[in-house]
XYZ file of C-alpha atoms in Angstrom:
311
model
C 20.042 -14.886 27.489
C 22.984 -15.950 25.537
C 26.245 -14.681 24.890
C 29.761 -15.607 25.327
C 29.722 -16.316 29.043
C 26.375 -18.156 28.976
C 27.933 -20.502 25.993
C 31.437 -20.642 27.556
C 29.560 -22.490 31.246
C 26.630 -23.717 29.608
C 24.631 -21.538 31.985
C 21.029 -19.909 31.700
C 21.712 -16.428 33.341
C 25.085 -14.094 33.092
C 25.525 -14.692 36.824
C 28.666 -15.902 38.600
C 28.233 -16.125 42.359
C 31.529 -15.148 43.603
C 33.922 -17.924 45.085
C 34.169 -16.473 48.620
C 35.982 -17.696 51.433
C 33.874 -18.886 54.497
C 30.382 -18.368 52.830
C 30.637 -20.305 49.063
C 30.149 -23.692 50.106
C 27.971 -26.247 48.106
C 24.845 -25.503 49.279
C 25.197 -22.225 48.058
C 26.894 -23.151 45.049
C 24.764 -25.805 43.741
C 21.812 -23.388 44.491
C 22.989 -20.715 42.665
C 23.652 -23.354 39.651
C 19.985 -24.895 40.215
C 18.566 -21.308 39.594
C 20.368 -20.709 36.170
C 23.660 -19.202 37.303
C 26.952 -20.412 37.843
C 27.520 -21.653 41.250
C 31.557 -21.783 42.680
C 32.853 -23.626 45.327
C 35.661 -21.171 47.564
C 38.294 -23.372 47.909
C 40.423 -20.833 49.560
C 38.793 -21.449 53.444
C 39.269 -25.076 52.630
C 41.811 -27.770 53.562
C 41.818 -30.149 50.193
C 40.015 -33.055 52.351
C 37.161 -30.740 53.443
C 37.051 -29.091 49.692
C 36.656 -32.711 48.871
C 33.807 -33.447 51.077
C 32.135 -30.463 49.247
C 33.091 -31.523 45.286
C 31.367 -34.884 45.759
C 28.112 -33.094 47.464
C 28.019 -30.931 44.422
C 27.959 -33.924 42.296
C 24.929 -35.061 44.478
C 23.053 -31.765 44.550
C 23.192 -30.663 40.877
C 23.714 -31.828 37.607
C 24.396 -28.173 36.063
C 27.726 -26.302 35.529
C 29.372 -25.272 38.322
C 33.486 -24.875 39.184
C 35.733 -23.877 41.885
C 37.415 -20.932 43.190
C 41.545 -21.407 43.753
C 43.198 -18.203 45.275
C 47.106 -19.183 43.546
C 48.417 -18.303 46.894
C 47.035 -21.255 48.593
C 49.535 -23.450 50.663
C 49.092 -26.583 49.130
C 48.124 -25.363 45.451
C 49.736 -28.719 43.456
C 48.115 -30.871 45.678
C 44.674 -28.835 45.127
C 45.179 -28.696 41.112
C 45.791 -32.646 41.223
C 42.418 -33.143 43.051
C 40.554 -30.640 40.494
C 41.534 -32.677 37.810
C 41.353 -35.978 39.390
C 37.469 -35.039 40.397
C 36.501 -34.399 37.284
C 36.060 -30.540 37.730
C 35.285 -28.560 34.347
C 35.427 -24.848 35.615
C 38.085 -22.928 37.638
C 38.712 -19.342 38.413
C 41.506 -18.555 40.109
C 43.029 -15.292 41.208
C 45.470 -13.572 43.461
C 48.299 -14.423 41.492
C 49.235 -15.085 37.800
C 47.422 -18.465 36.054
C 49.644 -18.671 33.510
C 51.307 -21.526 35.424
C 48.303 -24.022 35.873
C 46.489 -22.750 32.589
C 47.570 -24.998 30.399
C 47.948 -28.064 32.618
C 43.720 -27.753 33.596
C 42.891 -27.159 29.400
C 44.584 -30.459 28.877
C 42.021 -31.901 31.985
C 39.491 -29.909 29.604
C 38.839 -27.527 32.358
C 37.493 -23.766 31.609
C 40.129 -21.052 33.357
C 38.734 -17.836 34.196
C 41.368 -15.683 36.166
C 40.161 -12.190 38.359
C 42.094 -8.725 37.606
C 41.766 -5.441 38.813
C 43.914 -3.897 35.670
C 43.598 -3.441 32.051
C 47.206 -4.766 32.543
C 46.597 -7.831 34.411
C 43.628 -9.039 31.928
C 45.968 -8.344 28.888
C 48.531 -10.851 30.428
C 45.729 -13.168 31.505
C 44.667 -13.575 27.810
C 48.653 -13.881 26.375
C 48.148 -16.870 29.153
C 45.847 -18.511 27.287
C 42.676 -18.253 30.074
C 38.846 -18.542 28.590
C 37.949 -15.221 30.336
C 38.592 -12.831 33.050
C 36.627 -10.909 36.230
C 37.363 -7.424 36.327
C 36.909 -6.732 39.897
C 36.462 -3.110 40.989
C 37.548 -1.691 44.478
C 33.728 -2.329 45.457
C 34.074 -5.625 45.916
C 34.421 -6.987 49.773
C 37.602 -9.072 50.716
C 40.575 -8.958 48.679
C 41.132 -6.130 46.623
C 43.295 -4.439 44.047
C 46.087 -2.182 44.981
C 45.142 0.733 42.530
C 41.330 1.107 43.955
C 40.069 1.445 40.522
C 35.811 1.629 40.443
C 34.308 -0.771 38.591
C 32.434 1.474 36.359
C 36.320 2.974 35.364
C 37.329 -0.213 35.000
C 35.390 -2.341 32.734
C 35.580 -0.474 29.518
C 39.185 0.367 30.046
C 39.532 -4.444 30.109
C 37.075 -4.127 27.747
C 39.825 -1.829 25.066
C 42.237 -4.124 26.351
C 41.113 -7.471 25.487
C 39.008 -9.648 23.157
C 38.538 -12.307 25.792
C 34.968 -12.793 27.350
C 34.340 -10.442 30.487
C 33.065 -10.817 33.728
C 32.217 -7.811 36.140
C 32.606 -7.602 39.433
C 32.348 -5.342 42.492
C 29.368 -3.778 44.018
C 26.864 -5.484 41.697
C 23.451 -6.963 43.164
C 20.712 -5.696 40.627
C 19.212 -6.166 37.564
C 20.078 -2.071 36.766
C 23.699 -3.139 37.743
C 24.026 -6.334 35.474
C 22.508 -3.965 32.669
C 25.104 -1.224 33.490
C 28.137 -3.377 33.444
C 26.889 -5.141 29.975
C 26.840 -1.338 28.695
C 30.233 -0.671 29.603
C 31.200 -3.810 28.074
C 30.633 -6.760 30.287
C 29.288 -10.472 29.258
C 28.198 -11.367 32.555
C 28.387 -10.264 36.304
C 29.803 -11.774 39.501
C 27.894 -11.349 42.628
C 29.876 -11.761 45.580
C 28.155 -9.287 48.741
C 24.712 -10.515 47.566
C 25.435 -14.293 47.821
C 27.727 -13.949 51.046
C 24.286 -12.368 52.785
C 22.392 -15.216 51.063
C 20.015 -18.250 52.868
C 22.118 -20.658 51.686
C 25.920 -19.130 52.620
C 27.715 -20.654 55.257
C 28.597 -17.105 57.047
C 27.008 -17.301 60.552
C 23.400 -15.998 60.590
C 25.175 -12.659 63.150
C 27.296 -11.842 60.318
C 24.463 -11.780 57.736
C 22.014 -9.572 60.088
C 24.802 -7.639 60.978
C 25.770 -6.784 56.856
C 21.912 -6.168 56.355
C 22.197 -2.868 58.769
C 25.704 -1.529 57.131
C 25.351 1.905 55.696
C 27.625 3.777 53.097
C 30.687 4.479 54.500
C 30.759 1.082 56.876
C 33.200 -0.944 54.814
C 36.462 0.383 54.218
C 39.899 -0.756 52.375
C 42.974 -1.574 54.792
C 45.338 -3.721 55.056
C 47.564 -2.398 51.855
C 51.096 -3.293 53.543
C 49.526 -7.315 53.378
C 46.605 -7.598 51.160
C 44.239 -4.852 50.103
C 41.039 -6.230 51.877
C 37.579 -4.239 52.338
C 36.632 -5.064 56.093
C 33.257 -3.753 58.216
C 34.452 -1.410 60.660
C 34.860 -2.754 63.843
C 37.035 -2.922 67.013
C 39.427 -5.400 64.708
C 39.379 -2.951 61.908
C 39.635 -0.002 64.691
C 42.587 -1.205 66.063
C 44.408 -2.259 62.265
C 43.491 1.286 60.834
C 45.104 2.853 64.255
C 48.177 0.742 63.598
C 48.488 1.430 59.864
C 48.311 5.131 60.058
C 51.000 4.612 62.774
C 53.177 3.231 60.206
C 53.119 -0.516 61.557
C 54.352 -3.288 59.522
C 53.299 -6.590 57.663
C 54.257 -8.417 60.451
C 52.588 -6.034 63.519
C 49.426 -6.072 61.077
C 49.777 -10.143 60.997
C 49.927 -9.814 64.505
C 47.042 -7.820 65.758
C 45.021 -9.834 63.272
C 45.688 -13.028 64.977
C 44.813 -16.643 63.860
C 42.017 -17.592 61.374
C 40.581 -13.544 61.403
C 38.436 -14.078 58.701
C 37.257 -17.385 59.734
C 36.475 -15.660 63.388
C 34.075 -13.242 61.653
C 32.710 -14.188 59.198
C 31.671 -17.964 59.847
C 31.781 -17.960 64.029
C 29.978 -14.472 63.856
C 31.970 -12.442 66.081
C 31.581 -9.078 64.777
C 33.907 -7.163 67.270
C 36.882 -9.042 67.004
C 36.408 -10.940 63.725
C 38.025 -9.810 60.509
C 34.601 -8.774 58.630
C 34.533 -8.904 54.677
C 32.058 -7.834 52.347
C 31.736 -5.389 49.371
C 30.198 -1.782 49.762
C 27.041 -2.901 48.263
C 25.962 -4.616 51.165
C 24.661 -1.204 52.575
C 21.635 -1.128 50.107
C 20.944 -5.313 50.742
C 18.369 -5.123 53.205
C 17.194 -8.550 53.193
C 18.106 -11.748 53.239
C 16.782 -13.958 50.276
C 17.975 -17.444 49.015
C 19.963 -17.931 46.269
C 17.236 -18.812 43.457
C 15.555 -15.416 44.388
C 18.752 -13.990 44.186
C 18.964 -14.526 40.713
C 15.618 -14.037 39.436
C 15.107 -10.778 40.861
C 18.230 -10.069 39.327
C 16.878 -11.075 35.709
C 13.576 -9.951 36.329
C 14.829 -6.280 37.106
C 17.617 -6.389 34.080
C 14.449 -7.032 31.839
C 12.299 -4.276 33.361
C 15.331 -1.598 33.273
C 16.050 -2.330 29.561
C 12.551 -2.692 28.157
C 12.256 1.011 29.934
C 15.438 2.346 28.682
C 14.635 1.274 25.338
């Protein structure tokens, strides 16, 4: 397939594995770029020496595109950037907070910027930024999440009206019919974020995984709004946070009944009652656990049945 988004990485498929934090490190991502996709590194669960580490085993495991994942909020974010560059890196996305600030520093390193939005407002600012392309990232998707819970189907063609820049979708997309559906509303190319998380190759502990595979609809829920919008499993953690919330608690009580390293607890040391649990709604209907490379080609392989019957 080619398009925008396949030109713009130099990739065979339309598929961006998501740049998650705890599960996207380069054995997934080089797998995902070894099967025709675009693999990212999620720098956001990384300190810069261990991202490090995982930049030069890239470099060792695959000689396709592949790029990073910088949430703008991290704590040491110049330092980060500086490394990027230095390394040689030729694709970033970065989200949770506005790229105009690094945009134009990483096109002079000759680095591709691709920023995430959940608004038709945030993706019109993105592009007077000067970024290559955006995500549009529905309330679907797992982790962190947009304040105005917009659906991805709602919010694709609205980006789409809004901007001429290449367009990535995002949330609750893990099929063929779904990569087809979000190229009808508008969409050059999907990222996959529940589906890879769940994956062989992810670095989220095997519990976790097993655990997402037996999630029904209605299991993952948004919370957190006073902090972070973040879509969590239900749980004792998430129990205890919803309790407090519609209680009227705080930032700062939420911070606290959270505790140290939540996500990190849950998602990579596997423990599912007291662990802060993220993943997208679409892990209800993932029932198995494939690797990366059949990950994507069942995802082709289905976009090419739906359309050849739809047309």
């Amino acid at each position: 397939m080619e398009n925008r988004i396949t030109k713009l990485f130099g990739i065979e498929y339309p598929i961006i594995q998501g740049g998650m934090v705890w599960c996207s490190g380069w054995r997934l991502a080089s797998a995902v770029s070894n099967a025709g996709g675009l693999g990212l590194l999620g720098a956001g669960s990384m300190h810069p020496e261990t991202l490090l580490e995982h930049i030069h085993k890239m470099k060792e495991a695959t000689d396709k595109p592949w790029g990073i994942n910088v949430p703008l909020m991290y704590p040491e974010i110049d330092k980060l950037m500086e490394m990027i560059v230095d390394e040689g890196v030729k694709i970033v996305f970065t989200s949770a907070g506005s790229p105009k600030k690094y945009t134009q520093m990483l096109h002079e390193a000759g680095i591709k910027v691709v920023h995430v939005v959940s608004s038709s407002k945030f993706a019109k600012k993105c592009e007077d930024a000067g970024v290559d392309a955006v995500v549009a990232e529905g309330f679907e998707a797992g982790g962190h999440n947009g304040r105005e819970e917009t659906t991805t189907m709602t919010l694709i063609p609205q980006v789409r009206k809004a901007t001429t820049l290449p367009l990535i979708a995002a949330g609750g997309i893990a099929s063929g019919q779904a990569l087809l559906a979000a190229m009808a509303l508008g969409a050059e190319g999907v990222q996959c974020g529940t589906v890879f998380a769940m994956s062989k190759e992810s670095s989220a502990a095997e519990e976790f995984k097993a655990h997402c595979t037996e999630l029904q609809e209605g299991d993952t829920m948004l919370c957190l709004k006073k902090m972070a919008p973040t879509r969590l499993i239900k749980n004792k953690l998430y129990e205890q946070l919803k309790e407090a919330e519609d209680k009227g608690a705080s930032a700062d009580e939420l911070r606290e009944i959270l505790g140290k390293a939540a996500s990190k607890r849950g998602i990579f040391e596997g423990d599912l009652d007291g662990g802060e649990l993220e993943i997208g709604q679409i892990a209800s209907g993932i029932k198995q656990i494939e690797s990366a490379e059949e990950i994507v080609c069942r995802i082709m392989a289905e976009y090419e049945d739906t359309r050849k019957r739809l047309l």
